[in-house]
Short mmCIF file of C-alpha atoms and ligand atoms in Angstrom, two decimals:
data_model
loop_
_atom_site.label_atom_id
_atom_site.label_comp_id
_atom_site.label_asym_id
_atom_site.label_seq_id
_atom_site.Cartn_x
_atom_site.Cartn_y
_atom_site.Cartn_z
CA MET G 17 -5.39 24.53 -1.76
CA LEU G 18 -2.09 26.18 -2.49
CA PRO G 19 -2.17 30.00 -2.58
CA GLN G 20 -1.61 31.38 -6.10
CA ARG G 21 1.67 33.07 -5.14
CA VAL G 22 3.08 29.73 -3.89
CA ILE G 23 1.98 28.05 -7.11
CA GLU G 24 3.81 30.74 -9.06
CA GLN G 25 6.95 30.33 -6.98
CA LEU G 26 6.89 26.56 -7.44
CA ILE G 27 6.48 27.04 -11.20
CA ASP G 28 9.47 29.38 -11.14
CA ILE G 29 11.51 26.61 -9.51
CA VAL G 30 10.51 23.56 -11.58
CA GLY G 31 8.52 24.80 -14.59
CA GLU G 32 4.79 24.51 -15.17
CA SER G 33 4.75 20.95 -16.46
CA ARG G 34 6.46 19.67 -13.29
CA LEU G 35 3.73 20.83 -10.94
CA LEU G 36 0.75 18.48 -11.00
CA PHE G 37 -2.81 19.10 -9.81
CA GLU G 38 -4.83 16.56 -11.84
CA ALA G 39 -6.96 14.25 -9.67
CA ASP G 40 -5.27 11.15 -11.14
CA ASP G 41 -1.82 12.46 -10.27
CA LEU G 42 -2.86 13.46 -6.75
CA GLN G 43 -4.27 9.98 -6.26
CA ARG G 44 -1.27 8.19 -7.74
CA PHE G 45 1.38 10.17 -5.87
CA GLY G 46 -0.61 10.56 -2.66
CA VAL G 47 -0.58 6.95 -1.43
CA ASP G 48 1.73 3.98 -1.07
CA ARG G 49 0.54 0.38 -1.20
CA THR G 50 -1.53 0.67 1.97
CA THR G 51 -5.28 1.03 1.51
CA LEU G 52 -6.32 2.58 4.84
CA TRP G 53 -5.85 6.26 3.95
CA GLN G 54 -7.19 8.50 1.20
CA ALA G 55 -4.78 10.50 -0.92
CA ALA G 56 -5.29 14.26 -0.47
CA PRO G 57 -2.10 16.16 -1.34
CA CYS G 58 -2.38 19.82 -2.40
CA ALA G 59 -0.07 19.21 -5.38
CA VAL G 60 2.77 17.06 -6.65
CA VAL G 61 6.08 18.63 -7.61
CA LEU G 62 8.83 16.92 -9.62
CA PRO G 63 12.19 18.63 -9.12
CA GLY G 64 15.04 17.74 -11.49
CA THR G 65 18.06 18.81 -9.42
CA VAL G 66 19.18 18.91 -5.79
CA GLU G 67 19.11 22.72 -5.96
CA GLU G 68 15.47 22.64 -7.03
CA VAL G 69 14.71 20.36 -4.06
CA GLN G 70 16.44 22.89 -1.82
CA SER G 71 14.40 25.79 -3.24
CA ILE G 72 11.17 23.84 -2.71
CA VAL G 73 12.08 23.07 0.92
CA ARG G 74 13.02 26.70 1.58
CA LEU G 75 9.73 27.85 0.11
CA ALA G 76 7.82 25.27 2.16
CA ASN G 77 9.48 26.63 5.30
CA GLN G 78 8.48 30.18 4.42
CA CYS G 79 4.83 29.29 3.94
CA ASN G 80 4.60 26.51 6.52
CA LEU G 81 3.77 23.85 3.98
CA ALA G 82 4.20 20.18 4.91
CA ILE G 83 6.15 17.98 2.49
CA VAL G 84 5.75 14.26 1.83
CA PRO G 85 8.79 12.83 0.01
CA SER G 86 7.82 10.28 -2.59
CA GLY G 87 9.81 7.45 -4.18
CA GLY G 88 8.26 4.38 -5.80
CA ARG G 89 5.47 4.29 -3.17
CA THR G 90 5.75 0.54 -2.71
CA GLY G 91 5.77 0.96 1.08
CA LEU G 92 3.42 -0.98 3.33
CA SER G 93 3.21 1.31 6.38
CA GLY G 94 1.75 4.57 5.06
CA GLY G 95 5.12 6.35 5.18
CA ALA G 96 4.53 8.01 1.79
CA VAL G 97 0.83 8.81 2.27
CA ALA G 98 -0.17 12.47 1.78
CA LYS G 99 -3.63 12.63 3.34
CA ASP G 100 -3.67 16.13 4.83
CA GLY G 101 -3.03 18.60 2.01
CA GLU G 102 0.75 18.16 1.97
CA LEU G 103 2.95 18.91 -1.02
CA VAL G 104 4.30 15.67 -2.49
CA VAL G 105 7.90 16.04 -3.63
CA ALA G 106 8.56 13.14 -6.00
CA LEU G 107 12.18 12.35 -6.83
CA ASP G 108 11.37 10.46 -10.06
CA ARG G 109 13.38 12.83 -12.26
CA ILE G 110 16.54 12.67 -10.17
CA ASN G 111 17.30 9.15 -11.31
CA GLN G 112 20.60 9.20 -13.21
CA VAL G 113 23.89 7.42 -12.67
CA ILE G 114 26.01 10.38 -11.56
CA ASP G 115 29.35 8.66 -11.13
CA PHE G 116 30.70 5.12 -11.24
CA ASN G 117 34.07 4.34 -9.78
CA PRO G 118 35.33 0.77 -10.41
CA MET G 119 38.31 1.28 -8.12
CA ASP G 120 36.06 2.11 -5.17
CA ARG G 121 33.45 -0.35 -6.44
CA SER G 122 30.84 2.36 -5.85
CA VAL G 123 28.21 4.18 -7.84
CA THR G 124 26.52 7.51 -7.13
CA VAL G 125 22.93 7.67 -8.30
CA GLY G 126 19.93 9.97 -8.08
CA ALA G 127 17.48 8.93 -5.35
CA GLY G 128 14.73 8.42 -7.92
CA MET G 129 16.55 5.53 -9.60
CA ILE G 130 14.46 2.36 -9.64
CA THR G 131 16.07 -0.32 -7.45
CA GLY G 132 15.96 -2.85 -10.30
CA HIS G 133 17.85 -0.42 -12.55
CA LEU G 134 20.59 -0.15 -9.96
CA GLN G 135 20.76 -3.95 -9.77
CA GLN G 136 21.00 -4.07 -13.54
CA PHE G 137 23.67 -1.36 -13.70
CA ALA G 138 25.75 -3.26 -11.14
CA GLU G 139 25.39 -6.47 -13.14
CA GLU G 140 26.53 -4.72 -16.32
CA GLN G 141 29.73 -3.74 -14.48
CA GLY G 142 30.27 -7.37 -13.35
CA LEU G 143 29.22 -6.36 -9.81
CA PHE G 144 26.19 -6.84 -7.60
CA TYR G 145 23.69 -4.71 -5.68
CA PRO G 146 22.44 -7.29 -3.19
CA VAL G 147 19.34 -5.67 -1.69
CA ASP G 148 16.44 -7.43 -3.38
CA PHE G 149 12.70 -7.88 -2.84
CA ALA G 150 9.55 -8.41 -4.89
CA ALA G 151 8.91 -4.65 -5.33
CA SER G 152 12.41 -3.87 -6.67
CA GLY G 153 11.01 -3.34 -10.18
CA SER G 154 9.19 -0.19 -9.06
CA SER G 155 10.66 0.93 -5.72
CA GLN G 156 13.29 3.68 -5.79
CA ILE G 157 16.66 3.69 -4.12
CA GLY G 158 15.86 6.89 -2.16
CA GLY G 159 12.76 5.26 -0.66
CA ASN G 160 14.76 2.10 0.07
CA ILE G 161 17.27 4.20 2.00
CA ALA G 162 14.59 6.22 3.79
CA THR G 163 13.05 2.95 5.01
CA ASN G 164 16.29 0.95 5.28
CA ALA G 165 14.68 -1.72 3.09
CA GLY G 166 15.49 -5.36 3.80
CA GLY G 167 14.30 -8.15 1.53
CA ILE G 168 15.34 -11.68 0.75
CA LYS G 169 19.15 -11.63 1.02
CA VAL G 170 19.59 -9.96 4.40
CA VAL G 171 21.00 -13.14 6.03
CA LYS G 172 24.14 -12.79 3.93
CA TYR G 173 24.24 -9.19 2.69
CA GLY G 174 22.42 -7.16 5.34
CA MET G 175 19.92 -4.34 4.93
CA THR G 176 20.13 -1.28 2.65
CA ARG G 177 22.13 0.51 5.39
CA ASN G 178 25.14 -1.76 4.74
CA TRP G 179 25.49 -0.49 1.18
CA VAL G 180 25.12 3.27 1.61
CA ALA G 181 28.56 4.87 1.49
CA GLY G 182 27.37 8.44 1.15
CA LEU G 183 24.27 10.62 0.85
CA LYS G 184 23.43 14.05 -0.48
CA VAL G 185 20.36 15.29 1.36
CA VAL G 186 18.30 18.42 1.80
CA ASN G 187 17.30 18.65 5.42
CA GLY G 188 14.02 20.12 6.67
CA ALA G 189 15.68 23.50 7.14
CA GLY G 190 16.64 23.58 3.44
CA ASP G 191 20.40 22.96 3.72
CA ILE G 192 22.16 20.71 1.23
CA ILE G 193 24.37 18.33 3.21
CA GLU G 194 26.85 15.71 1.98
CA LEU G 195 27.08 12.85 4.41
CA ASN G 196 30.17 10.59 4.51
CA LYS G 197 31.25 11.25 0.89
CA GLY G 198 31.69 7.58 -0.01
CA LEU G 199 34.41 6.92 2.56
CA ALA G 200 34.99 3.42 3.92
CA LYS G 201 36.53 4.79 7.10
CA ASN G 202 35.48 8.08 8.62
CA ASN G 203 35.62 8.41 12.39
CA THR G 204 34.78 12.07 12.72
CA GLY G 205 31.97 12.07 15.21
CA TYR G 206 28.28 11.36 14.73
CA ASP G 207 27.55 9.58 11.45
CA LEU G 208 24.54 11.61 10.29
CA ARG G 209 24.23 9.43 7.19
CA HIS G 210 22.90 6.65 9.41
CA LEU G 211 20.28 8.95 10.92
CA PHE G 212 18.86 9.55 7.45
CA ILE G 213 18.81 5.82 6.68
CA GLY G 214 15.46 4.62 8.03
CA SER G 215 14.27 8.15 8.89
CA GLU G 216 11.16 7.74 6.69
CA GLY G 217 11.37 11.23 5.23
CA THR G 218 11.02 12.91 8.62
CA LEU G 219 14.43 14.64 8.59
CA GLY G 220 14.68 15.75 4.98
CA LEU G 221 14.86 14.49 1.42
CA ILE G 222 17.49 12.05 0.25
CA CYS G 223 18.52 13.31 -3.23
CA GLU G 224 21.61 11.30 -4.18
CA ALA G 225 23.28 8.20 -2.80
CA THR G 226 26.70 6.66 -3.18
CA ILE G 227 26.20 2.93 -3.12
CA GLN G 228 28.89 0.38 -2.41
CA LEU G 229 28.59 -2.57 -4.76
CA ALA G 230 29.42 -6.19 -3.95
CA ARG G 231 31.34 -8.73 -6.01
CA ALA G 232 29.13 -10.69 -8.39
CA PRO G 233 27.62 -13.65 -6.54
CA LEU G 234 28.62 -17.20 -7.37
CA GLU G 235 26.16 -19.64 -8.87
CA SER G 236 23.61 -20.64 -6.25
CA SER G 237 21.16 -23.43 -5.40
CA VAL G 238 17.73 -23.18 -3.84
CA MET G 239 16.27 -25.83 -1.57
CA VAL G 240 12.64 -26.03 -0.44
CA MET G 241 11.78 -28.31 2.49
CA GLY G 242 8.43 -29.33 3.95
CA VAL G 243 8.20 -28.99 7.74
CA GLU G 244 5.17 -29.94 9.84
CA ASN G 245 5.92 -27.89 12.89
CA PHE G 246 6.48 -24.15 13.09
CA ALA G 247 9.19 -24.31 15.75
CA GLU G 248 11.12 -26.93 13.81
CA ILE G 249 11.80 -24.46 11.00
CA VAL G 250 14.10 -22.72 13.48
CA ASP G 251 15.86 -26.06 14.16
CA VAL G 252 16.38 -26.49 10.42
CA LEU G 253 17.71 -22.93 10.19
CA THR G 254 20.12 -23.47 13.08
CA CYS G 255 21.35 -26.71 11.55
CA PHE G 256 21.95 -25.28 8.07
CA SER G 257 23.33 -21.91 9.06
CA ARG G 258 25.92 -23.49 11.37
CA ASP G 259 27.61 -25.23 8.43
CA LEU G 260 26.60 -23.30 5.31
CA ASP G 261 26.97 -19.66 4.40
CA LEU G 262 23.30 -19.12 3.48
CA SER G 263 22.26 -16.25 1.24
CA ALA G 264 18.57 -16.63 2.15
CA PHE G 265 16.41 -18.52 4.60
CA GLU G 266 12.68 -17.89 4.12
CA PHE G 267 9.52 -19.67 5.13
CA PHE G 268 5.84 -19.76 4.18
CA SER G 269 2.77 -21.70 5.20
CA GLN G 270 0.71 -24.20 3.22
CA GLN G 271 -2.08 -21.58 3.03
CA ALA G 272 0.33 -19.12 1.44
CA LEU G 273 1.48 -21.78 -1.03
CA ASP G 274 -2.10 -22.75 -1.92
CA LYS G 275 -2.95 -19.15 -2.76
CA VAL G 276 0.16 -18.57 -4.86
CA ILE G 277 -0.42 -21.80 -6.77
CA SER G 278 -4.10 -21.18 -7.47
CA HIS G 279 -3.76 -17.45 -8.30
CA ARG G 280 -0.41 -17.38 -10.10
CA GLY G 281 -0.47 -20.81 -11.71
CA HIS G 282 2.82 -21.94 -10.12
CA THR G 283 3.55 -25.62 -9.46
CA GLU G 284 3.98 -27.08 -5.99
CA PRO G 285 7.63 -27.82 -5.02
CA PHE G 286 6.82 -31.51 -4.37
CA LYS G 287 3.72 -33.63 -3.90
CA THR G 288 3.78 -33.98 -0.09
CA GLU G 289 1.80 -31.23 1.64
CA THR G 290 3.18 -29.92 4.92
CA ALA G 291 2.08 -27.15 7.24
CA PHE G 292 5.15 -25.02 6.47
CA TYR G 293 7.94 -24.73 3.93
CA ALA G 294 11.48 -23.48 4.41
CA LEU G 295 13.25 -22.04 1.37
CA LEU G 296 16.98 -21.60 1.56
CA GLU G 297 19.63 -20.48 -0.87
CA PHE G 298 23.41 -20.86 -0.81
CA GLU G 299 26.17 -19.90 -3.20
CA HIS G 300 28.56 -22.55 -4.55
CA SER G 301 31.55 -21.35 -2.59
CA SER G 302 33.35 -24.74 -2.52
CA PRO G 303 33.28 -27.88 -4.70
CA ASP G 304 31.77 -30.00 -1.91
CA ILE G 305 28.99 -27.55 -1.08
CA LEU G 306 26.19 -29.58 -2.66
CA ASP G 307 27.27 -32.73 -0.77
CA LYS G 308 27.35 -30.73 2.44
CA ALA G 309 23.85 -29.37 1.81
CA MET G 310 22.50 -32.85 1.02
CA ALA G 311 24.05 -34.25 4.21
CA LEU G 312 22.38 -31.51 6.25
CA PHE G 313 19.08 -32.18 4.51
CA GLU G 314 19.32 -35.89 5.31
CA HIS G 315 20.10 -35.11 8.92
CA CYS G 316 17.00 -32.88 9.14
CA VAL G 317 14.90 -35.72 7.67
CA ASP G 318 16.43 -38.31 10.04
CA VAL G 319 15.65 -36.30 13.16
CA GLY G 320 12.11 -35.78 11.90
CA TRP G 321 12.10 -32.01 11.25
CA VAL G 322 11.82 -32.24 7.48
CA VAL G 323 9.25 -34.38 5.68
CA ASP G 324 10.14 -33.81 2.03
CA GLY G 325 12.31 -31.52 -0.07
CA VAL G 326 13.65 -30.45 -3.42
CA ILE G 327 16.87 -28.81 -4.58
CA SER G 328 17.08 -26.76 -7.78
CA GLN G 329 18.83 -28.42 -10.71
CA SER G 330 19.01 -25.29 -12.85
CA GLN G 331 18.79 -21.51 -12.55
CA SER G 332 15.29 -21.53 -14.03
CA GLN G 333 14.12 -24.08 -11.48
CA ALA G 334 15.69 -21.95 -8.74
CA LYS G 335 13.78 -18.93 -10.06
CA ASN G 336 10.50 -20.86 -10.06
CA LEU G 337 11.05 -22.00 -6.48
CA TRP G 338 11.70 -18.37 -5.48
CA LYS G 339 8.41 -17.32 -7.11
CA LEU G 340 6.53 -19.47 -4.59
CA ARG G 341 7.81 -17.15 -1.89
CA GLU G 342 8.18 -13.84 -3.70
CA ASP G 343 4.67 -13.81 -5.18
CA ILE G 344 2.89 -14.24 -1.84
CA SER G 345 2.61 -10.57 -0.91
CA GLY G 346 1.24 -9.53 -4.33
CA THR G 347 -1.21 -12.44 -4.38
CA LEU G 348 -2.66 -11.53 -0.98
CA TRP G 349 -3.65 -7.95 -1.91
CA GLN G 350 -7.06 -9.04 -3.13
CA TRP G 351 -8.02 -9.90 0.50
CA GLN G 352 -7.03 -6.43 1.81
CA PRO G 353 -4.73 -7.98 4.41
CA TYR G 354 -3.76 -6.43 7.71
CA LYS G 355 0.01 -6.71 7.89
CA ASN G 356 2.35 -7.32 10.78
CA ASP G 357 6.09 -7.13 10.14
CA ILE G 358 7.77 -8.19 13.36
CA SER G 359 11.11 -9.53 14.52
CA VAL G 360 12.95 -11.01 17.48
CA ARG G 361 16.47 -12.39 17.87
CA ILE G 362 16.92 -15.81 16.25
CA SER G 363 17.67 -17.40 19.62
CA ARG G 364 14.23 -16.33 20.92
CA MET G 365 12.39 -17.19 17.73
CA ALA G 366 11.04 -20.62 18.69
CA ASP G 367 9.42 -19.47 21.96
CA PHE G 368 8.13 -16.30 20.35
CA LEU G 369 6.57 -18.22 17.47
CA GLU G 370 4.74 -20.47 19.88
CA ASP G 371 3.35 -17.51 21.83
CA VAL G 372 2.24 -15.60 18.72
CA ASP G 373 0.70 -18.70 17.23
CA GLN G 374 -1.34 -19.27 20.38
CA LEU G 375 -2.41 -15.63 20.49
CA VAL G 376 -3.47 -15.70 16.86
CA MET G 377 -5.40 -18.96 17.30
CA GLU G 378 -7.27 -17.48 20.27
CA GLN G 379 -7.92 -14.09 18.71
CA TYR G 380 -8.59 -15.02 15.11
CA PRO G 381 -10.32 -18.40 15.20
CA ASP G 382 -12.46 -17.29 12.23
CA PHE G 383 -9.96 -15.21 10.28
CA GLU G 384 -7.62 -16.60 7.69
CA VAL G 385 -4.07 -15.93 8.81
CA ILE G 386 -1.14 -16.29 6.42
CA TRP G 387 2.37 -16.71 7.76
CA TYR G 388 5.55 -16.16 5.81
CA GLY G 389 8.75 -14.22 6.09
CA HIS G 390 12.48 -14.00 6.42
CA ILE G 391 12.91 -16.37 9.28
CA GLY G 392 16.68 -16.32 8.85
CA ASP G 393 16.51 -12.69 10.03
CA GLY G 394 13.99 -13.43 12.80
CA ASN G 395 11.44 -11.51 10.68
CA LEU G 396 7.83 -12.73 10.41
CA HIS G 397 5.19 -11.33 8.06
CA LEU G 398 1.81 -12.13 9.53
CA ASN G 399 -1.00 -11.26 7.10
CA ILE G 400 -4.59 -11.44 8.32
CA LEU G 401 -7.07 -11.60 5.44
CA LYS G 402 -10.25 -9.54 5.57
CA PRO G 403 -13.35 -11.77 5.56
CA GLU G 404 -15.85 -10.59 2.94
CA ALA G 405 -18.54 -9.97 5.57
CA PHE G 406 -16.40 -7.40 7.41
CA SER G 407 -16.20 -3.75 6.41
CA VAL G 408 -12.65 -2.35 6.19
CA ASP G 409 -13.21 -0.39 9.43
CA GLN G 410 -14.63 -3.33 11.38
CA PHE G 411 -11.78 -5.51 10.23
CA HIS G 412 -9.16 -2.92 11.02
CA SER G 413 -10.39 -2.25 14.55
CA LYS G 414 -10.33 -5.97 15.35
CA CYS G 415 -6.79 -6.30 14.01
CA VAL G 416 -5.62 -3.27 15.97
CA ASN G 417 -6.47 -5.07 19.23
CA VAL G 418 -4.30 -7.97 18.27
CA SER G 419 -1.47 -5.67 17.27
CA GLU G 420 -1.54 -4.34 20.84
CA GLU G 421 -1.17 -7.85 22.19
CA ILE G 422 1.57 -8.69 19.72
CA GLY G 423 3.26 -5.43 20.77
CA GLN G 424 3.19 -6.57 24.40
CA LEU G 425 4.70 -9.90 23.43
CA LEU G 426 7.38 -8.12 21.43
CA ALA G 427 8.23 -5.96 24.42
CA LYS G 428 8.59 -9.14 26.50
CA TYR G 429 10.86 -10.71 23.87
CA GLU G 430 12.74 -7.45 23.22
CA GLY G 431 11.69 -7.58 19.56
CA SER G 432 10.67 -5.02 16.97
CA VAL G 433 7.20 -3.91 15.84
CA SER G 434 8.68 -3.22 12.41
CA ALA G 435 11.46 -5.44 11.15
CA GLU G 436 11.77 -3.98 7.67
CA HIS G 437 8.68 -2.12 6.41
CA GLY G 438 9.06 0.91 8.65
CA VAL G 439 6.63 2.62 11.02
CA GLY G 440 4.90 5.28 8.89
CA LEU G 441 1.31 5.85 9.94
CA LEU G 442 0.50 2.20 10.45
CA LYS G 443 2.71 1.35 13.41
CA LYS G 444 3.37 4.61 15.22
CA ASP G 445 0.92 3.66 17.99
CA TYR G 446 2.99 0.56 18.72
CA LEU G 447 6.42 2.14 18.52
CA HIS G 448 6.58 2.42 22.31
CA TYR G 449 6.69 -1.38 22.53
CA SER G 450 10.08 -1.32 20.81
CA ARG G 451 11.50 2.06 21.84
CA SER G 452 11.80 3.48 25.35
CA ALA G 453 10.40 6.88 26.35
CA VAL G 454 13.96 8.24 26.49
CA GLU G 455 14.64 7.02 22.96
CA MET G 456 11.39 8.55 21.71
CA ASP G 457 12.37 11.90 23.25
CA MET G 458 15.79 11.70 21.63
CA MET G 459 14.23 10.91 18.25
CA ARG G 460 12.01 13.99 18.60
CA SER G 461 15.04 16.15 19.45
CA ILE G 462 16.88 14.81 16.41
CA LYS G 463 13.92 15.64 14.20
CA ARG G 464 13.86 19.17 15.59
CA ALA G 465 17.56 19.60 14.79
CA PHE G 466 17.08 18.66 11.13
CA ASP G 467 13.56 19.95 10.62
CA PRO G 468 12.96 22.90 12.97
CA ASN G 469 9.60 23.88 11.47
CA TYR G 470 8.27 20.33 11.45
CA ILE G 471 7.48 20.32 7.75
CA MET G 472 9.06 16.99 6.77
CA ASN G 473 6.54 14.16 6.57
CA PRO G 474 4.71 15.23 9.74
CA GLY G 475 2.77 12.55 11.60
CA LYS G 476 4.91 9.71 10.29
CA LEU G 477 6.97 7.59 12.71
CA PHE G 478 5.62 9.58 15.69
CA ASP G 479 3.43 12.64 16.35
C1 2HG S 521 7.95 -9.74 1.59
O1 2HG S 521 8.81 -10.20 2.33
C2 2HG S 521 7.64 -8.29 1.67
O2 2HG S 521 7.37 -10.43 0.71
C3 2HG S 521 6.14 -8.02 1.81
O3 2HG S 521 8.33 -7.69 2.71
C4 2HG S 521 5.55 -8.61 3.03
O4 2HG S 521 3.39 -8.04 2.19
C5 2HG S 521 4.04 -8.37 3.19
O5 2HG S 521 3.51 -8.55 4.30
ZN1 ZN S 522 9.67 -8.96 3.71
#
């Protein structure tokens, strides 16, 4: 419960209608897409300016009130969960285009702008915002930056980090700081902008962002190939990426495809069923690109890696092939999946895949396990589906054991326990498999420097 005098001060800052206490609002703003924690914020506040955000943070410091920053809450690691009476600060109202500069090819937007709206704005200017994923219709750019979101085009365009030219933030101490000011070159010491990218709300609130836009992409083709053997997908990737500038290289299993087809009504890419499918995309950067792609495909068939395949003949067919991959995550929600989001370097992928596969077969002989992911980035999404007979707690505690073992494997392969979804509450116990004790200490010192009273998203990333 917020003391009455704090409620009054918050109302002075944002106005009465921007401070929410209704149970529905607390529920809606208090969780992300994870289902393991119950929403229990003390209130939700919706500031409309950076100065209002600053006043809220200053007030929170005075009365020792924890803040959970909130974007589109499409996260999968509990990073935006307010379960302990925190104040949710939602950036929804700070969502305007603040400045567009065609000469710099950059746009400054409020952090609450929906990612899809930024993509659309870029398109209207004949440009391109290349970070894309299934949740882009509801995620917000501030949340994308706070989690350094990845998605389906990372092979060619990189993560969100690559596109952030400047940030306006309010740190945990309540200072407004402008970081990098949209500059392409700026060698003036530590680049604090990059500390905020991926900080998961633990250093402060991202309020505005200057985003570098890319040139509009060329027309592209999508190819889906059936592969019988997990490790051979990496051979196919190596073969294609050596000769083609790929804009995506994804994979999914037959089980994933079955579920998407039966629950979303999509059509299979071709009649032959294989254990796995690779989906790749390339832009038409030269007149002979299609011939080159076909030659690579034939080579992959000749050496026995690929069993069957299809290449899109139109943009609508390309879109439909993408749906087979993009709709997997949404389709799986009904089984309350336990999610792993792990990565290793491409060169270690094949051995790592074999080890994880063996571990999963031993540990989950009775569980349904669904594999898919951005294999072109070395990033695997391993979803374990909850059997009906298991309670959520039983299921979770079994999965936690396997996460420990996967963590040990990742340490051996020098991989990451979170490739793109972030750590949040879900993975903080495994962070030590990817980060050394010295690094953890340094991260804590950095947090202290930005957030001396430990009010910003406490308990996320680490304790
Ligand atoms: C994807 O690649 C998303 O589809 C979600 O990152 C992955 O739900 C997941 O495990
Ligand atoms: Zn993903």
